[in-house]
PDB file of C-alpha atoms in Angstrom:
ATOM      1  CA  UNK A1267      39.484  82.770 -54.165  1.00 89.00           C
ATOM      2  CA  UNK A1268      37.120  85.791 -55.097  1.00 92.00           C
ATOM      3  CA  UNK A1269      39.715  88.074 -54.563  1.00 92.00           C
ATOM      4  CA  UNK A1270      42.662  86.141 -55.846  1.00 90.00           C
ATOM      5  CA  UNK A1271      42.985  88.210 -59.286  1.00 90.00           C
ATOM      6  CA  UNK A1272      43.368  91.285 -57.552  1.00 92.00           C
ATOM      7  CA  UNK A1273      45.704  90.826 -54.646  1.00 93.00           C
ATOM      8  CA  UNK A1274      48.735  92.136 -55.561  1.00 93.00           C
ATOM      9  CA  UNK A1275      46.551  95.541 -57.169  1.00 92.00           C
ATOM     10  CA  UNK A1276      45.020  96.245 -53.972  1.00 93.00           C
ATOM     11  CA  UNK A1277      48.104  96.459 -52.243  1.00 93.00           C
ATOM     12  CA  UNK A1278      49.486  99.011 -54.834  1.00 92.00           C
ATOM     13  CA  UNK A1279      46.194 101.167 -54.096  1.00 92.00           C
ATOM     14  CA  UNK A1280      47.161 101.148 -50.249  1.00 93.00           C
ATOM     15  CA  UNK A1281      50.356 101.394 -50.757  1.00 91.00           C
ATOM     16  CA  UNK A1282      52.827 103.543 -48.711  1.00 89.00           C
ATOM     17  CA  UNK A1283      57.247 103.619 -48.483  1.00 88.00           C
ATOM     18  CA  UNK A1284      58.197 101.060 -46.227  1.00 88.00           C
ATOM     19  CA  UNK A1285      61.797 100.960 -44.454  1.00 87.00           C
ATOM     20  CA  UNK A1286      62.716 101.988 -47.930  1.00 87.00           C
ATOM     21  CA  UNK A1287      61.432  98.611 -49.639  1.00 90.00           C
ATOM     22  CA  UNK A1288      60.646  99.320 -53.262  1.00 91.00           C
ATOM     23  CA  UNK A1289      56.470  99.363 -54.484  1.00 90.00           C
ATOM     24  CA  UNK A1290      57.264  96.503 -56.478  1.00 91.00           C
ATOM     25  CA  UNK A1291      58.185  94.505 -52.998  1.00 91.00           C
ATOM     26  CA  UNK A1292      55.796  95.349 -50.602  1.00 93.00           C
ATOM     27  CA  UNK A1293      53.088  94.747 -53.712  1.00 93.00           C
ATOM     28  CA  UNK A1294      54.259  90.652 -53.809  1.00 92.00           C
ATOM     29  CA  UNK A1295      54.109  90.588 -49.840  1.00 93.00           C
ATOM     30  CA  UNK A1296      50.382  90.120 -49.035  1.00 94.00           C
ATOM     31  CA  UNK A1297      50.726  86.958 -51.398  1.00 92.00           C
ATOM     32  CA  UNK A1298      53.790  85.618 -49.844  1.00 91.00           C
ATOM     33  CA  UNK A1299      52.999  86.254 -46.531  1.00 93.00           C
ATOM     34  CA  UNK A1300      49.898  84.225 -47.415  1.00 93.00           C
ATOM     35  CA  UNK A1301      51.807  81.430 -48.700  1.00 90.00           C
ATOM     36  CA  UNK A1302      53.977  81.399 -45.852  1.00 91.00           C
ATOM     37  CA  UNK A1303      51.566  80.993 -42.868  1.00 94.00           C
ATOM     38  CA  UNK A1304      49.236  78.751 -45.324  1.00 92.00           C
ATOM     39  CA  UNK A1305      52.425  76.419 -45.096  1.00 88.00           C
ATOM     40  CA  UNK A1306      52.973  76.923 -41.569  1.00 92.00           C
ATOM     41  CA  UNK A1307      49.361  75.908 -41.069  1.00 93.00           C
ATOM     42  CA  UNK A1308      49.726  72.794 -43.409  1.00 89.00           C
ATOM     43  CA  UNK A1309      52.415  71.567 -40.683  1.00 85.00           C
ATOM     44  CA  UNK A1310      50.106  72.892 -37.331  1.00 88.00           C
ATOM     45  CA  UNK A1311      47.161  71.545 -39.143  1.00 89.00           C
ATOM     46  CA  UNK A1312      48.186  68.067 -39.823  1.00 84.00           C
ATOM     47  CA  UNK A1313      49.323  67.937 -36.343  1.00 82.00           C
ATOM     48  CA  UNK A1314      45.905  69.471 -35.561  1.00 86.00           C
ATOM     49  CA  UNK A1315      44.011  66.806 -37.225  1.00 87.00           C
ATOM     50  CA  UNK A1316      45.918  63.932 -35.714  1.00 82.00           C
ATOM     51  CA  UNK A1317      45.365  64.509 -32.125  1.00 83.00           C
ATOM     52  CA  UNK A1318      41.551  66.034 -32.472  1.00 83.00           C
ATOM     53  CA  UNK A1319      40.373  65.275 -35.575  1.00 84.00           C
ATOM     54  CA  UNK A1320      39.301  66.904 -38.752  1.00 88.00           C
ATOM     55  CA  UNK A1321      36.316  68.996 -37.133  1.00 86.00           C
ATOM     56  CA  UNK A1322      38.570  71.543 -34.627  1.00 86.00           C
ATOM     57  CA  UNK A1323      41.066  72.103 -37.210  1.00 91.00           C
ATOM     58  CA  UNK A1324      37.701  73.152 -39.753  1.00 91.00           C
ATOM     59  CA  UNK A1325      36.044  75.100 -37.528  1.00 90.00           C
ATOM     60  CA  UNK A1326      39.098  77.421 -36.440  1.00 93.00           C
ATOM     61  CA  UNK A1327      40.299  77.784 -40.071  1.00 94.00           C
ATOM     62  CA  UNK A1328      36.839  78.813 -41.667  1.00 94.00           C
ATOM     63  CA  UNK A1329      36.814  81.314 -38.596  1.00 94.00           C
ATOM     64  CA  UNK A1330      40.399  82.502 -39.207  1.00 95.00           C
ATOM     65  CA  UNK A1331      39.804  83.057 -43.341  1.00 95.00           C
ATOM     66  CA  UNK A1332      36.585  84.388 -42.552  1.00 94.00           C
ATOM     67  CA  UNK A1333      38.228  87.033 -40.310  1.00 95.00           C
ATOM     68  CA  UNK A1334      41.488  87.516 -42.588  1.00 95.00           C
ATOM     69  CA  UNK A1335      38.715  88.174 -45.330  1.00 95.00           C
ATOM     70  CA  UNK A1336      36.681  91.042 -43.766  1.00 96.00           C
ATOM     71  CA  UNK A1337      39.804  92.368 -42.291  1.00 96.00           C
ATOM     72  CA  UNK A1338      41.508  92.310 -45.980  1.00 95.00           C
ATOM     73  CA  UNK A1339      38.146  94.629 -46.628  1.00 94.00           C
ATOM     74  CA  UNK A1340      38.691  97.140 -43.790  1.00 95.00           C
ATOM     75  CA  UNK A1341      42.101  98.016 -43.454  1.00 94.00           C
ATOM     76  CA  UNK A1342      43.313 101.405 -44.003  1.00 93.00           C
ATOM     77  CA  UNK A1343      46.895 100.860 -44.210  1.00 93.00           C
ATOM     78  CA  UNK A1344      49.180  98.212 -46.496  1.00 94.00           C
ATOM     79  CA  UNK A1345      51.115  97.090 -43.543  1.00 94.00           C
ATOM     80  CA  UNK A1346      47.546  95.608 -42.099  1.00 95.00           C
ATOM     81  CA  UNK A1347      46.172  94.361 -45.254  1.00 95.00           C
ATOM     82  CA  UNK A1348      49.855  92.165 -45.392  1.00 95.00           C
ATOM     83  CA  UNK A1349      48.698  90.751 -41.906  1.00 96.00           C
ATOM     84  CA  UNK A1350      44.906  90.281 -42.837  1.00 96.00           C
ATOM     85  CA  UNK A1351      46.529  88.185 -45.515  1.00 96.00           C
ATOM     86  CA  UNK A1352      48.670  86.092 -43.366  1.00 96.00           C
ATOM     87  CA  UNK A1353      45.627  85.460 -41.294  1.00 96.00           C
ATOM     88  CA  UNK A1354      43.564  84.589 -43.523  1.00 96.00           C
ATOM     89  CA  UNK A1355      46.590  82.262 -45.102  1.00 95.00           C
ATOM     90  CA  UNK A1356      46.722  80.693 -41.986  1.00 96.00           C
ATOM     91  CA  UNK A1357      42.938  79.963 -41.342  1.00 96.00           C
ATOM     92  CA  UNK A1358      42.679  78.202 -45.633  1.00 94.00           C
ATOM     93  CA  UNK A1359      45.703  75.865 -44.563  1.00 94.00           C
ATOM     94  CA  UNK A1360      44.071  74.828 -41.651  1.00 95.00           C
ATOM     95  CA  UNK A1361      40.507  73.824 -43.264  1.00 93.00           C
ATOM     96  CA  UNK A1362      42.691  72.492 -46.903  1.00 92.00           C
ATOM     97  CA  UNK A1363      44.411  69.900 -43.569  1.00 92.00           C
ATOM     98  CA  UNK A1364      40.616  69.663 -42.205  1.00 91.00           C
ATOM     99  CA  UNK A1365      39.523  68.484 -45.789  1.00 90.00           C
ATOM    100  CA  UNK A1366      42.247  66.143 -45.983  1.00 90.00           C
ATOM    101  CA  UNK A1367      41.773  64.921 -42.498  1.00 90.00           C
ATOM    102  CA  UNK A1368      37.850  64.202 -43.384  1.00 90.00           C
ATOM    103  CA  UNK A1369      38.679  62.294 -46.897  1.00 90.00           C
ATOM    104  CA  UNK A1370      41.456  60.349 -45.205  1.00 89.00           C
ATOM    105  CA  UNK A1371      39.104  59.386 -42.442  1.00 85.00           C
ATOM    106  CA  UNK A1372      36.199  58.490 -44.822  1.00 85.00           C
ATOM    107  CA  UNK A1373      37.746  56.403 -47.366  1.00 88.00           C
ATOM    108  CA  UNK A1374      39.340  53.178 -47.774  1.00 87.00           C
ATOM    109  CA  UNK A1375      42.444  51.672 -49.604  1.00 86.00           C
ATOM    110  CA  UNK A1376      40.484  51.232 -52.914  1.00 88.00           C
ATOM    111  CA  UNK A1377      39.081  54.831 -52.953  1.00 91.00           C
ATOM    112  CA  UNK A1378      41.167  56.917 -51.154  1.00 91.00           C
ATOM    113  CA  UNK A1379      42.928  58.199 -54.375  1.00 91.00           C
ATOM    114  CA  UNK A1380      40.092  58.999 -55.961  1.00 92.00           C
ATOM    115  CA  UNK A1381      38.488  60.570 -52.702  1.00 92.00           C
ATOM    116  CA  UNK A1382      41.752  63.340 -52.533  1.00 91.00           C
ATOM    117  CA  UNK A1383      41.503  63.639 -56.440  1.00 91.00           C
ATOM    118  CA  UNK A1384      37.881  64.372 -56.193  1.00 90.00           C
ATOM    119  CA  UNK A1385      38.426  66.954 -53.390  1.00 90.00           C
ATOM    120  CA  UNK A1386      41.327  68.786 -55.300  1.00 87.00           C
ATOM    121  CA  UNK A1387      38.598  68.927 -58.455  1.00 87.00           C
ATOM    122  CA  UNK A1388      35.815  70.240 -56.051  1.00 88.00           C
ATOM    123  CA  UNK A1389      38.377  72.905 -55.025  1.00 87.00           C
ATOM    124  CA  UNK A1390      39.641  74.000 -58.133  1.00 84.00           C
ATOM    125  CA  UNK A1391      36.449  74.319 -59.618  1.00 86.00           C
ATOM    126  CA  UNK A1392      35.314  76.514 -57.022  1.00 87.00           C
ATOM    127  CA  UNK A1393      38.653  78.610 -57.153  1.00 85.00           C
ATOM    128  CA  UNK A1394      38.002  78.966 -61.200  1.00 85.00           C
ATOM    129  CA  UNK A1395      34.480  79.989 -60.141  1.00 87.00           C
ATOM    130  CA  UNK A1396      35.668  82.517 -57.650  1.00 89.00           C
ATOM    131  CA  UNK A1397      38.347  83.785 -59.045  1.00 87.00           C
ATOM    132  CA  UNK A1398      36.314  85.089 -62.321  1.00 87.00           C
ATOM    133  CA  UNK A1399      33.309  85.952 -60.401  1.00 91.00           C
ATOM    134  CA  UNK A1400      35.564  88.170 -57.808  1.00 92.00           C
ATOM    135  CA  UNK A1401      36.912  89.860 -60.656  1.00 90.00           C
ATOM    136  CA  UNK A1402      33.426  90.736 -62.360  1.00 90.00           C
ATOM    137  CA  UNK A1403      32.337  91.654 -59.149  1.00 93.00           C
ATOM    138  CA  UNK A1404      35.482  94.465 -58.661  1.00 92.00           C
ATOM    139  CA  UNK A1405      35.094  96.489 -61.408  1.00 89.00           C
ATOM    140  CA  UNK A1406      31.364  96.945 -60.490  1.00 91.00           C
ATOM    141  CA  UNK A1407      31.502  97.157 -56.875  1.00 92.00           C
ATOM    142  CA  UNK A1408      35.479  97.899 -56.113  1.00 91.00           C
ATOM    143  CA  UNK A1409      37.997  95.630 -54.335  1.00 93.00           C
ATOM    144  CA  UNK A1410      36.866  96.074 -50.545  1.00 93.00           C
ATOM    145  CA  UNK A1411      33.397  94.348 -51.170  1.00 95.00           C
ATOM    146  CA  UNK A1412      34.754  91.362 -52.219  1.00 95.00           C
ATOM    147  CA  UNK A1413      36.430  90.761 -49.843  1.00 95.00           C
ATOM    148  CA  UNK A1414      33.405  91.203 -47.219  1.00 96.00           C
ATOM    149  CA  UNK A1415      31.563  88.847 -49.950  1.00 95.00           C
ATOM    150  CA  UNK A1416      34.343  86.472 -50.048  1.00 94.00           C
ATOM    151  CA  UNK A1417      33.670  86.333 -46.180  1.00 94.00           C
ATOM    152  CA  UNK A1418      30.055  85.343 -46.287  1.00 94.00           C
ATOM    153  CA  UNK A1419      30.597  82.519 -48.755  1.00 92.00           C
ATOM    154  CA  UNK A1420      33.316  81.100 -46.093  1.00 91.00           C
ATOM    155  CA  UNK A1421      31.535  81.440 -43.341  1.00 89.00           C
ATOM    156  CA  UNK A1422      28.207  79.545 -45.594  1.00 91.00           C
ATOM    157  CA  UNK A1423      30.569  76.806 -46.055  1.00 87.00           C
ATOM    158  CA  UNK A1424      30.739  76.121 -41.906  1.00 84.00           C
ATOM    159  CA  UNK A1425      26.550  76.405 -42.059  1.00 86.00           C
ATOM    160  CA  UNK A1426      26.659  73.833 -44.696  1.00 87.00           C
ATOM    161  CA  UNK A1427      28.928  71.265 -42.813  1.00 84.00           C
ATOM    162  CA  UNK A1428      26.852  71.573 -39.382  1.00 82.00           C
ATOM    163  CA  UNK A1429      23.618  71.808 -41.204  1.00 85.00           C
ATOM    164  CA  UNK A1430      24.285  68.853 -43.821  1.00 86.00           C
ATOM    165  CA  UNK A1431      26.935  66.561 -42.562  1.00 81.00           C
ATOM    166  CA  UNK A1432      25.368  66.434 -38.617  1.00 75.00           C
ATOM    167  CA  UNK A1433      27.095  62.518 -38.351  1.00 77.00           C
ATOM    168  CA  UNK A1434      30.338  63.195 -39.306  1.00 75.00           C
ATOM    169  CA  UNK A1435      30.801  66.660 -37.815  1.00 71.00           C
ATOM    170  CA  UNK A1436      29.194  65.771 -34.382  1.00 63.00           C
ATOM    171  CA  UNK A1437      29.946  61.864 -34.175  1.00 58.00           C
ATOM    172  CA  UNK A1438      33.791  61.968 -35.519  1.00 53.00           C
ATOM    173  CA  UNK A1439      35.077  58.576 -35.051  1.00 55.00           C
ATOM    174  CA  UNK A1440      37.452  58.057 -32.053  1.00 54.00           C
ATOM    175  CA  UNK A1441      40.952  57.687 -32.411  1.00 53.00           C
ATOM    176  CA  UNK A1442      42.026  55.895 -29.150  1.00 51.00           C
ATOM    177  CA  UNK A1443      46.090  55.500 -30.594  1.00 54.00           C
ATOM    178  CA  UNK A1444      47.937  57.741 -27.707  1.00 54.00           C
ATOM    179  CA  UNK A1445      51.356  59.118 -29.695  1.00 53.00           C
ATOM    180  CA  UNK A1446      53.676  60.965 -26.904  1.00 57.00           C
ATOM    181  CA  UNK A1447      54.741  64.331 -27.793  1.00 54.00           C
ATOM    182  CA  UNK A1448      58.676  63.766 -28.647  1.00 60.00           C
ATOM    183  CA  UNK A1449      57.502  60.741 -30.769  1.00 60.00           C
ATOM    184  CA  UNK A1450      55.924  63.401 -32.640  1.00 69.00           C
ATOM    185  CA  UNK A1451      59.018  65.831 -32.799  1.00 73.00           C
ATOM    186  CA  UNK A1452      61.475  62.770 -34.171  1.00 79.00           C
ATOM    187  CA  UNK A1453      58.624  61.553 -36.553  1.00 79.00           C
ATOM    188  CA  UNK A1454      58.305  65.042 -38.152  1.00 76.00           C
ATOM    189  CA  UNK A1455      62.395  65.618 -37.822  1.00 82.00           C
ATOM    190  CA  UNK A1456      62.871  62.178 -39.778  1.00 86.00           C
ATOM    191  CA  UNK A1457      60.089  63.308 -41.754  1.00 82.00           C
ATOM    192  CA  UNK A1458      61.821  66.685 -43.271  1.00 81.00           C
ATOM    193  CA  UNK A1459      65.004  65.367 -43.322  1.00 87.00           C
ATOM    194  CA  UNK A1460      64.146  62.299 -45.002  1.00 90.00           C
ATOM    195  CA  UNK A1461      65.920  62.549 -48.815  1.00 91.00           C
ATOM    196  CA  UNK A1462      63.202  61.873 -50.742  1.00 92.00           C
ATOM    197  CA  UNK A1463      60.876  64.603 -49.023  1.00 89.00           C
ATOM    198  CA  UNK A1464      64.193  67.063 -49.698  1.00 90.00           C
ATOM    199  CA  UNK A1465      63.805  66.233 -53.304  1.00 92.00           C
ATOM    200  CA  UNK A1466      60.543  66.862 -53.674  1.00 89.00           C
ATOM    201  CA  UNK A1467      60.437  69.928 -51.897  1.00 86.00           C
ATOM    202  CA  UNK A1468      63.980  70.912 -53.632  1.00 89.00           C
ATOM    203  CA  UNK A1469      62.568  69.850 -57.092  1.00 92.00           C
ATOM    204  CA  UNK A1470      59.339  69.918 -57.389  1.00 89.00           C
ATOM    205  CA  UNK A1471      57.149  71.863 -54.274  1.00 83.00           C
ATOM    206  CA  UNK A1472      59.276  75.427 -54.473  1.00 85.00           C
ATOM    207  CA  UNK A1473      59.558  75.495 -57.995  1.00 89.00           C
ATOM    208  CA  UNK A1474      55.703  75.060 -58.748  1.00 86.00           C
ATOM    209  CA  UNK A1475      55.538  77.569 -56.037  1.00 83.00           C
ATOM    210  CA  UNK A1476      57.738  80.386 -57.409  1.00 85.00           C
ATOM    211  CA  UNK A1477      55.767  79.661 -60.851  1.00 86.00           C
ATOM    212  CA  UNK A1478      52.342  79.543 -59.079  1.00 83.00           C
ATOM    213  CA  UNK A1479      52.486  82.314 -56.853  1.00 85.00           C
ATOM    214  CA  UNK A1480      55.287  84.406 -58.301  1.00 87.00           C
ATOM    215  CA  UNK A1481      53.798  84.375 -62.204  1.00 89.00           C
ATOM    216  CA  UNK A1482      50.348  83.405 -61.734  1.00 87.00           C
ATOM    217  CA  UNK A1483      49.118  85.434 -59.267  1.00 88.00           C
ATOM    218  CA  UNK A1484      51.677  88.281 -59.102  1.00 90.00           C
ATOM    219  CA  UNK A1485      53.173  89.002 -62.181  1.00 91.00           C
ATOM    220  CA  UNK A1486      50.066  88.191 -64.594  1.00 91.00           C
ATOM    221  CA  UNK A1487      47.646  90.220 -62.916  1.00 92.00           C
ATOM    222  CA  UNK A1488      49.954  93.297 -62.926  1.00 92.00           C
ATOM    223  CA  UNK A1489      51.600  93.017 -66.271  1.00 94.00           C
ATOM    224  CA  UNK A1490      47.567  92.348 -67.289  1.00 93.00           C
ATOM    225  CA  UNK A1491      46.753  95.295 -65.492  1.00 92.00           C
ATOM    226  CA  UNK A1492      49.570  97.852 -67.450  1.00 92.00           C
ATOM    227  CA  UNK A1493      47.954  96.580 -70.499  1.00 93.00           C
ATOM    228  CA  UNK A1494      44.764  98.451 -69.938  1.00 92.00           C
ATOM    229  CA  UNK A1495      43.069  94.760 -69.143  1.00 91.00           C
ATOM    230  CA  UNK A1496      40.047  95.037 -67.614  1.00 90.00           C
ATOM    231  CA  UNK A1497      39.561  93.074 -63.635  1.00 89.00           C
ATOM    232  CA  UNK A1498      37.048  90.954 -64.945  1.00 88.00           C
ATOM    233  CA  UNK A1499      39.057  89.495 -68.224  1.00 90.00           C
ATOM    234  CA  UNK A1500      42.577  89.446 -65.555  1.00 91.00           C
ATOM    235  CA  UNK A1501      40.232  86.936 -63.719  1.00 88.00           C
ATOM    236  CA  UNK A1502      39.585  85.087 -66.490  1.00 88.00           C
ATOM    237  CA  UNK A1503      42.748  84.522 -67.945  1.00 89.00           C
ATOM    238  CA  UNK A1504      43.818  82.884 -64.584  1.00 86.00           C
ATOM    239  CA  UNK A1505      40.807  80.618 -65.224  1.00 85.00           C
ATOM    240  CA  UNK A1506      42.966  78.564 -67.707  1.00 85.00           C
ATOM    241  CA  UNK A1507      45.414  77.506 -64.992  1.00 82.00           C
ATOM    242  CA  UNK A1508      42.569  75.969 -62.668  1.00 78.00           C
ATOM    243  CA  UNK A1509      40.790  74.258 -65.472  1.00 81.00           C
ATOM    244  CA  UNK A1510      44.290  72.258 -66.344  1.00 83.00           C
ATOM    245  CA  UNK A1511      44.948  71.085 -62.852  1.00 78.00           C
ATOM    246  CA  UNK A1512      41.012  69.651 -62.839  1.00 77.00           C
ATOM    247  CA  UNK A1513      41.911  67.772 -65.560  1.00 78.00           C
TER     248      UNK A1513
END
């Protein structure tokens, strides 16, 4: 999340007509293309995790966010910084599903509540951490180099997990429950079309999403940045939004 305050302002800098979309549009598309293929990972991922456990789906998402990172970094054009961001979309959903995967699989009935709750603390504290620091960090050394930094800290995360947690990386427990592949189809069909999962994506997943995405990390850091608001204060006005959802 280092570069999460700036997103939408990069893409301005970059920025050049597209089909005759308007500056305003193309500047929210790195962000929603984000969302979308973080959300199409979510569904691949959990999949993913299923069938091969929490390790594969880890290792091939820090690899893709590394990657969508440095890309994000190089790109000359705004049409390739809106696929670096896909990419890199793509690669957090798969290791947020490779988190999930190794909490479910470590915990029990009487702590695997707290386990997820602790893991969505752990995570928002780091994005609060990031997202200030990556905003400090841009008005001294520009938006391209933190996205190359952003990189390195991803890619420190994989060193971590092989170098700290050998037994669960390397010695996953083995899942011997065989699931054919239309099982899987109907399950996920009966899944999305179940009324209660309707609801809550209805009522309560897009709307958080449009206020999220759309205000958060669109709107606030442009209408911020009109205001003569410095990068490093933008970032830490989104701070106040991860330190609620800790608590």
């Amino acid at each position: 999340d280092l570069p999460v305050s700036f997103i939408p302002l990069y893409a301005e800098d970059l920025y050049t007509p597209i089909l005759g979309l308007s500056k305003e549009y193309i500047m929210g598309m790195p962000i929603s293309m984000s969302m979308l293929f973080t959300t199409l990972a979510f569904l691949a991922g959990g999949y993913w995790v299923d069938r091969k456990g929490w390790q594969h789906t880890h290792l091939w998402g820090i690899l893709l966010a590394g990657s969508g990172q440095i890309i994000s970094g190089m790109v000359p054009t705004v049409e390739l910084y809106i696929l670096s961001r896909a990419l890199y979309g793509f690669g957090y959903g798969l290791v947020f599903m490779s988190y999930m995967g190794f909490v479910y699989t470590n915990t029990g009935d009487k702590n695997r509540t707290t386990g997820f709750a602790t893991m969505s603390a752990g995570m928002y504290s780091g994005s609060i951490c990031g997202g200030a620091v990556g905003g400090m960090l841009a008005e001294r050394l520009g938006f391209q180099n933190v996205f190359f930094i952003a990189a390195f800290f991803i890619l420190l995360t994989l060193c971590y997990t092989i170098a700290f947690m050998k037994k669960a990386y390397y010695y996953p427990e083995k899942n011997n429950t065989r699931v054919s592949y239309k099982t899987d189809l109907k399950l996920i069909f009966r899944f999305l079309t179940d009324r209660n999962i309707i609801s809550l994506l209805v009522l309560l997943s897009i709307p958080a999403a449009v206020t999220l995405i759309g205000v958060l990390y669109y709107i606030s850091p442009i209408y911020l940045d009109r205001l003569g608001t410095s990068q490093a204060n933008i970032a830490r006005i989104l701070m106040i939004n991860g330190v609620f959802m800790i608590y």
